[in-house]
C-alpha positions as a printed Julia matrix, in Angstrom:
562×3 Matrix{Float64}:
  0.0     0.0     0.0
  1.43    3.37   -0.96
  1.21    6.42    1.27
  2.08   10.1     1.29
  5.12   11.56    2.98
  5.26   11.42    6.76
  7.88   14.14    7.27
  8.14   17.88    6.73
 10.84   20.46    6.13
 10.77   21.26    9.84
 11.51   17.6    10.61
 14.59   17.78    8.38
 15.74   20.96   10.11
 15.27   19.4    13.54
 17.13   16.2    12.63
 20.04   17.94   10.92
 20.41   21.11   12.96
 20.48   24.62   11.5
 24.01   24.41   10.09
 23.64   21.1     8.22
 20.18   22.1     7.03
 21.44   25.33    5.49
 24.35   23.52    3.87
 21.98   20.89    2.51
 20.16   23.57    0.51
 23.26   23.95   -1.64
 23.25   20.26   -2.57
 19.78   20.1    -4.14
 21.22   20.12   -7.7
 23.6    17.3    -6.75
 20.85   14.74   -6.01
 20.55   11.95   -8.59
 19.28    8.38   -8.93
 16.36    9.16   -6.63
 14.22    6.1    -5.88
 11.11    6.51   -3.74
  9.86    3.23   -2.33
  6.99    2.56    0.05
  9.04    3.28    3.2
 12.61    3.68    1.97
 14.01    6.48   -0.2
 17.45    6.12   -1.77
 19.53    8.52   -3.82
 23.07    9.51   -4.74
 24.43   12.96   -3.84
 27.57   14.24   -5.53
 29.88   16.02   -3.09
 33.57   15.44   -2.4
 32.62   11.94   -3.56
 29.42   10.29   -4.76
 27.58    9.53   -1.51
 24.77    7.02   -1.1
 21.85    8.23    1.0
 18.98    6.24    2.5
 15.96    7.79    4.26
 13.57    5.5     6.11
 10.09    6.42    7.33
  9.08    4.44   10.41
  5.58    3.16   11.07
  5.29    5.74   13.86
  5.97    8.56   11.4
  9.58    9.06   12.48
 12.3     9.63    9.91
 15.85    8.29   10.01
 18.68    8.95    7.6
 21.88    7.17    6.66
 24.68    8.4     4.43
 28.11    6.94    3.69
 29.84   10.33    3.91
 32.24   10.65    6.89
 29.84   12.83    8.89
 26.9    10.56    8.12
 28.83    7.45    9.14
 29.25    8.99   12.59
 25.5     8.7    12.97
 24.55   12.24   11.99
 21.68   13.35    9.78
 23.97   15.1     7.32
 23.58   17.76    4.63
 23.26   15.04    1.96
 20.27   13.55    3.83
 18.77   17.03    3.98
 19.23   17.5     0.23
 17.48   14.22   -0.55
 14.66   14.96    1.9
 14.08   18.41    0.42
 14.17   17.0    -3.1
 11.44   14.52   -2.19
  9.36   17.24   -0.51
  9.7    19.29   -3.68
  7.85   16.6    -5.59
  5.5    15.55   -2.79
  2.41   15.6    -5.03
  3.88   12.91   -7.26
  5.15   10.69   -4.42
  2.07    8.38   -4.34
  2.42    7.84   -8.09
  6.18    7.21   -7.75
  5.6     4.7    -4.98
  2.91    3.01   -7.01
  5.31    2.85   -9.97
  8.03    1.36   -7.71
  5.6    -1.33   -6.55
  4.68   -2.04  -10.18
  8.35   -2.4   -11.11
  8.81   -4.86   -8.23
  5.83   -6.91   -9.39
  7.11   -6.82  -12.96
 10.52   -8.04  -11.85
  8.96  -10.82   -9.78
  6.85  -11.93  -12.73
  9.85  -11.84  -15.05
 12.0   -13.87  -12.67
  9.24  -16.43  -12.23
  9.13  -16.85  -16.01
 12.87  -17.62  -16.33
 14.13  -21.14  -16.69
 16.35  -22.75  -14.09
 19.37  -22.32  -16.33
 18.64  -18.63  -16.91
 18.23  -17.94  -13.19
 21.42  -19.86  -12.43
 23.26  -17.74  -14.99
 21.98  -14.53  -13.38
 23.07  -15.67   -9.91
 26.52  -16.71  -11.12
 26.9   -13.35  -12.85
 26.17  -11.57   -9.56
 28.48  -13.87   -7.6
 31.36  -13.01   -9.89
 31.15   -9.33   -8.91
 29.84   -9.47   -5.34
 32.13  -11.24   -2.86
 29.79  -10.62    0.1
 26.87  -12.26   -1.68
 29.09  -15.18   -2.67
 30.18  -15.67    0.97
 26.59  -15.61    2.24
 25.4   -18.11   -0.35
 28.39  -20.36    0.29
 27.37  -20.47    3.93
 23.77  -21.31    3.08
 24.97  -24.06    0.78
 27.15  -25.44    3.57
 24.27  -25.5     6.06
 22.24  -27.49    3.54
 25.09  -30.0     3.2
 26.64  -32.45    5.61
 29.99  -30.81    6.49
 29.48  -29.07    9.84
 33.16  -28.16    9.9
 32.71  -25.87    6.9
 29.64  -24.28    8.49
 31.52  -23.67   11.72
 34.43  -22.1     9.87
 32.17  -19.82    7.83
 30.09  -18.76   10.85
 33.17  -17.84   12.87
 34.61  -15.94    9.91
 31.4   -13.91    9.73
 31.95  -12.88   13.35
 35.6   -11.94   12.78
 35.97   -8.21   13.41
 39.49   -7.86   12.0
 38.45   -6.82    8.46
 36.39   -3.99   10.0
 38.76   -2.91   12.79
 41.04   -0.4    11.09
 42.64    0.67   14.38
 42.01   -2.42   16.47
 38.45   -1.22   17.09
 35.26   -1.38   15.0
 34.22    2.25   14.76
 30.66    3.44   14.3
 31.19    3.96   10.57
 32.05    0.25   10.13
 29.68   -1.29   12.69
 26.7    -1.3    10.32
 28.52   -3.37    7.68
 29.9    -5.71   10.33
 26.45   -6.15   11.87
 24.9    -7.03    8.52
 27.6    -9.64    7.94
 27.39  -11.07   11.47
 23.61  -11.43   11.17
 24.25  -14.13    8.56
 25.76  -16.26   11.33
 22.41  -16.24   13.13
 20.63  -17.3     9.94
 23.1   -20.15    9.44
 22.67  -21.44   12.99
 18.91  -21.47   12.63
 19.29  -23.33    9.34
 21.45  -25.97   11.01
 18.71  -26.66   13.55
 15.99  -26.61   10.89
 17.85  -29.2     8.79
 18.02  -31.72   11.62
 21.48  -30.91   12.99
 20.51  -29.29   16.28
 23.31  -31.0    18.22
 25.91  -29.46   15.91
 24.09  -26.11   16.12
 24.41  -26.15   19.93
 28.18  -26.54   19.77
 28.7   -23.98   17.0
 26.39  -21.49   18.76
 28.42  -21.78   21.96
 31.61  -21.0    20.08
 29.95  -18.13   18.21
 28.74  -16.63   21.51
 32.24  -16.91   22.93
 33.79  -15.22   19.88
 31.3   -12.32   19.84
 31.51  -11.95   23.61
 35.29  -11.49   23.41
 35.09   -8.75   20.79
 31.83   -7.0    21.74
 33.61   -4.45   23.91
 35.74   -3.44   20.94
 32.78   -2.42   18.75
 30.95    0.91   18.69
 27.43   -0.48   18.85
 25.62    2.85   19.28
 22.77    1.67   17.03
 22.41   -1.67   18.82
 22.91   -3.72   15.64
 25.57   -5.97   17.17
 23.49   -6.36   20.32
 20.69   -7.67   18.09
 23.12  -10.18   16.58
 24.19  -11.29   20.07
 20.55  -11.73   21.08
 19.95  -13.68   17.87
 22.87  -16.02   18.61
 21.52  -16.63   22.13
 18.04  -17.36   20.77
 19.5   -19.69   18.12
 21.4   -21.54   20.85
 18.28  -21.91   23.0
 16.25  -23.12   20.0
 18.95  -25.67   19.15
 18.97  -26.87   22.78
 15.19  -27.27   22.83
 15.33  -29.27   19.62
 18.51  -31.27   20.18
 18.06  -31.99   23.9
 21.77  -31.99   24.9
 22.98  -33.54   28.17
 21.22  -31.64   30.97
 24.03  -31.54   33.54
 26.66  -30.61   30.95
 24.38  -27.88   29.57
 23.91  -26.49   33.1
 27.67  -26.4    33.59
 28.23  -24.56   30.32
 25.36  -22.15   30.92
 26.37  -21.18   34.46
 29.97  -20.73   33.33
 28.82  -18.47   30.51
 26.54  -16.44   32.78
 29.34  -15.9    35.29
 31.74  -14.74   32.59
 32.01  -11.26   31.09
 31.14  -12.84   27.74
 27.47  -12.74   28.77
 27.46   -8.92   28.69
 26.6    -9.01   24.99
 23.73  -11.53   25.21
 22.13  -11.01   28.64
 21.0   -14.66   28.71
 18.79  -15.87   31.55
 19.28  -19.18   33.34
 15.56  -19.77   33.66
 14.88  -19.44   29.95
 16.53  -22.89   29.9
 14.24  -24.41   32.54
 12.63  -26.79   30.01
 15.99  -27.76   28.48
 17.68  -28.41   31.82
 14.87  -30.28   33.5
 15.11  -30.92   37.22
 18.53  -32.65   37.0
 20.04  -29.73   35.1
 18.43  -27.12   37.35
 19.73  -28.95   40.44
 23.25  -28.91   38.98
 22.87  -25.21   38.08
 21.77  -24.36   41.64
 24.74  -26.24   43.04
 27.16  -24.35   40.79
 25.61  -20.94   41.42
 25.68  -21.34   45.21
 29.29  -22.53   45.1
 30.32  -19.62   42.89
 28.61  -17.08   45.16
 30.15  -18.53   48.32
 33.57  -18.37   46.7
 33.08  -14.77   45.59
 30.11  -13.16   47.39
 31.12   -9.69   46.17
 31.27  -10.68   42.52
 28.69   -8.8    40.47
 27.73  -11.74   38.26
 27.72  -14.21   41.16
 25.51  -11.95   43.24
 23.07  -11.26   40.4
 22.77  -14.94   39.51
 22.28  -15.95   43.14
 19.58  -13.32   43.55
 17.88  -14.53   40.37
 18.05  -18.11   41.58
 16.47  -17.31   44.95
 13.64  -15.29   43.43
 12.88  -17.86   40.77
 12.85  -20.68   43.33
 10.74  -18.72   45.8
 13.57  -18.59   48.32
 13.22  -16.91   51.68
 13.59  -13.17   52.08
 16.27  -13.78   54.7
 18.36  -15.74   52.19
 17.98  -12.92   49.67
 18.96  -10.36   52.31
 22.05  -12.42   53.08
 23.08  -12.29   49.41
 22.79   -8.52   49.31
 24.34   -8.01   52.75
 27.51   -9.79   51.64
 28.46   -6.78   49.53
 27.05   -3.47   50.75
 27.58   -0.5    48.46
 29.34    2.48   50.13
 26.51    4.86   49.16
 23.83    2.84   50.94
 22.05    1.68   47.79
 22.28   -2.0    48.77
 20.69   -1.17   52.11
 17.82    0.34   50.14
 17.45   -2.82   48.02
 17.27   -4.89   51.2
 14.77   -2.47   52.75
 12.49   -2.74   49.73
 12.63   -6.54   49.78
 11.73   -6.6    53.47
  8.94   -4.06   53.04
  7.49   -6.07   50.15
  7.47   -9.08   52.48
  5.44   -7.13   55.05
  8.36   -6.51   57.42
  8.23   -2.71   57.46
 10.0    -2.19   60.79
 13.02   -4.22   59.68
 12.98   -2.43   56.35
 13.26    0.95   58.06
 16.05   -0.33   60.29
 18.07   -1.38   57.25
 17.43    1.96   55.54
 18.49    3.9    58.66
 21.59    1.74   58.88
 22.33    2.68   55.27
 22.24    6.36   56.21
 24.62    5.77   59.11
 27.07    3.63   57.17
 27.16    5.6    53.92
 30.64    6.88   53.1
 30.54   10.68   52.75
 32.37   10.68   49.42
 29.78    8.32   47.96
 26.47    8.85   49.67
 24.03    8.53   51.0
 22.07    7.46   47.93
 19.33   10.0    47.15
 16.69    7.28   46.83
 17.68    5.9    50.22
 17.24    9.32   51.82
 13.85    9.71   50.16
 12.81    6.24   51.34
 13.62    7.03   54.98
 12.05   10.5    54.92
  8.84    9.22   53.34
  8.53    6.53   56.03
  9.19    9.08   58.76
  6.56   11.4    57.31
  4.07    8.54   57.03
  4.62    7.76   60.72
  4.23   11.42   61.72
  7.94   11.78   62.5
  8.22   15.09   60.67
 11.03   16.49   62.83
 13.08   13.34   62.17
 12.6    13.74   58.43
 13.79   17.35   58.67
 16.82   16.24   60.71
 17.83   13.79   57.96
 17.54   16.5    55.35
 19.48   18.95   57.54
 22.36   16.51   58.0
 22.5    15.91   54.24
 22.7    19.66   53.59
 25.63   19.94   56.01
 27.35   16.98   54.34
 26.75   18.0    50.7
 25.59   21.62   50.46
 23.58   22.2    47.29
 20.43   23.89   46.05
 18.64   20.52   45.88
 19.57   19.7    49.49
 18.34   23.14   50.56
 15.03   22.63   48.73
 14.51   19.2    50.29
 15.2    20.57   53.78
 12.8    23.46   53.16
 10.02   21.06   52.17
 10.59   18.79   55.17
 10.93   21.67   57.65
  7.79   23.39   56.39
  5.88   20.14   56.91
  7.16   20.22   60.5
  6.34   23.94   60.81
  9.99   24.67   61.52
 11.36   26.38   58.4
 11.21   30.1    59.1
 11.45   29.71   62.89
 14.31   27.24   63.11
 15.9    25.96   59.93
 16.21   28.66   57.25
 18.89   30.91   58.75
 21.13   27.98   59.62
 20.66   26.46   56.16
 21.7    29.71   54.48
 24.76   29.92   56.71
 25.77   26.42   55.61
 25.51   27.45   51.94
 27.41   30.65   52.6
 30.22   28.82   54.38
 30.51   26.36   51.49
 31.15   29.15   48.95
 34.32   31.13   48.32
 33.52   34.69   47.17
 36.05   36.51   45.03
 34.7    39.97   44.24
 32.38   38.8    41.49
 34.99   36.68   39.75
 33.93   33.51   41.56
 33.42   30.85   38.86
 30.5    28.47   39.02
 28.32   30.6    41.22
 27.12   29.5    44.62
 24.2    27.52   45.93
 23.62   30.49   48.27
 22.51   32.81   45.47
 20.47   30.07   43.83
 18.72   29.31   47.13
 17.89   32.95   47.81
 16.46   33.34   44.31
 14.52   30.1    44.77
 13.08   31.62   47.95
 12.22   34.77   45.94
 14.32   36.73   48.44
 15.73   38.93   45.69
 17.08   41.66   47.97
 19.21   39.13   49.85
 20.2    37.47   46.58
 21.37   40.83   45.16
 23.39   41.5    48.29
 25.0    38.05   48.14
 25.83   38.59   44.46
 27.33   41.99   45.27
 29.42   40.33   47.98
 30.97   38.09   45.33
 28.88   34.93   45.56
 27.48   35.01   41.99
 28.8    34.01   38.59
 27.65   35.34   35.22
 24.7    32.98   34.95
 23.39   33.98   38.33
 23.94   37.72   37.76
 21.92   37.55   34.55
 19.18   35.42   36.1
 18.95   37.87   38.97
 18.87   40.84   36.61
 15.96   39.24   34.74
 14.09   38.79   38.04
 14.54   42.36   39.29
 14.29   44.18   35.95
 10.78   45.53   36.44
 11.36   46.75   40.0
 15.03   47.83   39.75
 15.71   48.55   36.07
 18.84   50.64   36.72
 20.53   47.8    38.65
 19.52   45.23   36.02
 20.82   47.51   33.24
 24.23   47.64   34.9
 24.4    43.84   34.78
 23.39   43.58   31.11
 25.9    46.22   29.99
 28.66   44.56   32.03
 28.22   41.25   30.19
 27.81   42.82   26.75
 31.32   44.28   26.88
 33.37   41.02   26.72
 31.22   39.83   23.81
 32.53   42.67   21.65
 35.84   40.8    21.33
 34.26   37.45   20.42
 32.81   36.02   17.21
 30.4    33.26   16.26
 26.67   32.83   15.72
 25.97   31.92   19.35
 27.89   35.0    20.55
 25.9    37.26   18.26
 22.61   35.77   19.44
 23.66   36.23   23.07
 24.61   39.86   22.45
 21.25   40.51   20.81
 19.42   38.97   23.82
 21.35   41.18   26.24
 20.72   44.28   24.13
 16.99   43.55   24.08
 17.05   43.25   27.88
 19.0    46.5    28.14
 16.49   48.22   25.87
 13.64   47.05   28.12
 15.4    48.61   31.13
 15.85   51.92   29.3
 12.18   51.83   28.34
 11.15   51.42   31.98
 13.53   54.23   32.97
 12.29   56.46   30.16
 15.81   56.79   28.69
 15.24   55.31   25.23
 17.4    58.04   23.63
 20.34   57.0    25.75
 19.95   53.4    24.56
 19.75   54.56   20.93
 23.06   56.41   21.34
 24.67   53.35   22.95
 23.4    51.03   20.22
 24.61   53.33   17.44
 28.07   53.47   18.95
 28.14   49.69   19.32
 27.13   49.19   15.68
 29.9    51.53   14.52
 32.44   49.7    16.65
 31.32   46.26   15.42
 30.44   47.13   11.81
 32.96   44.7    10.29
 31.04   41.76   11.77
 28.46   41.41    9.05
 26.73   38.45   10.68
 26.37   40.4    13.91
 24.82   43.29   12.01
 22.39   40.88   10.33
 21.52   39.32   13.7
 20.82   42.72   15.24
 18.64   43.61   12.24
 16.66   40.39   12.68
 15.93   41.35   16.29
 14.95   44.9    15.41
 18.01   46.44   17.03
């Protein structure tokens, strides 16, 4: 079924960004060999080289673009993609007809191929094989899987997973990951074919080796698009399917599976022991439990051992106390493990013990690491639910002293207000903590201070202005404060805007010019409130004369009516 376009010029601008979009306009005449299919659009764009572009419209209306230019291979929606997209939009009215014509050509080709004799089709295939090594390799593998020589199949599958031809610097970069992923996907197809042709036992062994090979190299591949992860998942599924069909030895399968799950090689596949419940049967599961428990006891702090033991206990309906023991063997320094334990206990209806573990997490958290924010929230919510509002405020106060920040101040304010103790007891001390944590330097203090942010968050603008004047504010805070006081204290705000315009005179770039225009508009608003528009006009004229060689700046000011 054909359909109209699902994207607009604004979509292209959003995907590419302003710079690439504008550059794409200049490549409209360079678009050739445009082919508009039902969901995929392909074309060639002549630039430094002849680049192949592919635009794909998703079922949800989203648009993705791929181009083999260097910028496109980094995953960007490049200027060549923009040019193709704009070219298609320029002929949007004819798109349904073009898609209908493409479908007709496909049907015509199918009909023609169906009418060829076996010899003619064989000749066409051999002609393609002579010029396409990748196609030849894929078909050789399919031929091998249909034959009897498993050794050849194994060799071809492992060669498909070999990253060396794609690793130019010992690493498969993003630009090469797509091609590698397409090749590696053939290994999954071959494994499935082995099982389908009655050689499931061989498929199990080859799949294990393929998983080991991909697991070793997965960390050396830029898999930003997840293509290689899909291959890894496919290999794991092919292995499970082969096991279900071939019924390998249950105890031996359990030993291999647990060993794989405990090894870093499983990072690529994320296999689950209990997906194999049917394959292992009770004898295999018993062996797996024995191995998992032994591994955890030998290394209770091991991440994989701990995760597998936890999974085993949950799947088997083990006791909460046993699960707590697994977690308690390796407590995170930020208290997060205490929180995990608390949640398990609370889910089991043991709320008092849960709170004890959470409180212990607060006490034992190492200052450089914690306490974990979620742990703090857990404790404070339980205190509040029990009416212990002062205790909740005390937790928040201690956290502010330990790690002064705007967020800590806000949390303490909320808790103290609930306890009716903010203005009377907590606020002055909290502000002193923030003040003591900052290091003023006559307005040159970089990064600002939580003190100024907190005062602005309280809408105490007079105190915020004083703190800024005492050296506790950076540029961001000065400008934010100026915006807040502009209507009531336009002269003070104007001083801030003019101060930050000056250094921009010596800088260049589109973002600089936009920032200068924003500040000038704010300055003009102050002059308007003060009734000194003529003074602003004189200032702006002088600035334009001083900056007249910056043509882009002049254009930016014109666009903003300055």
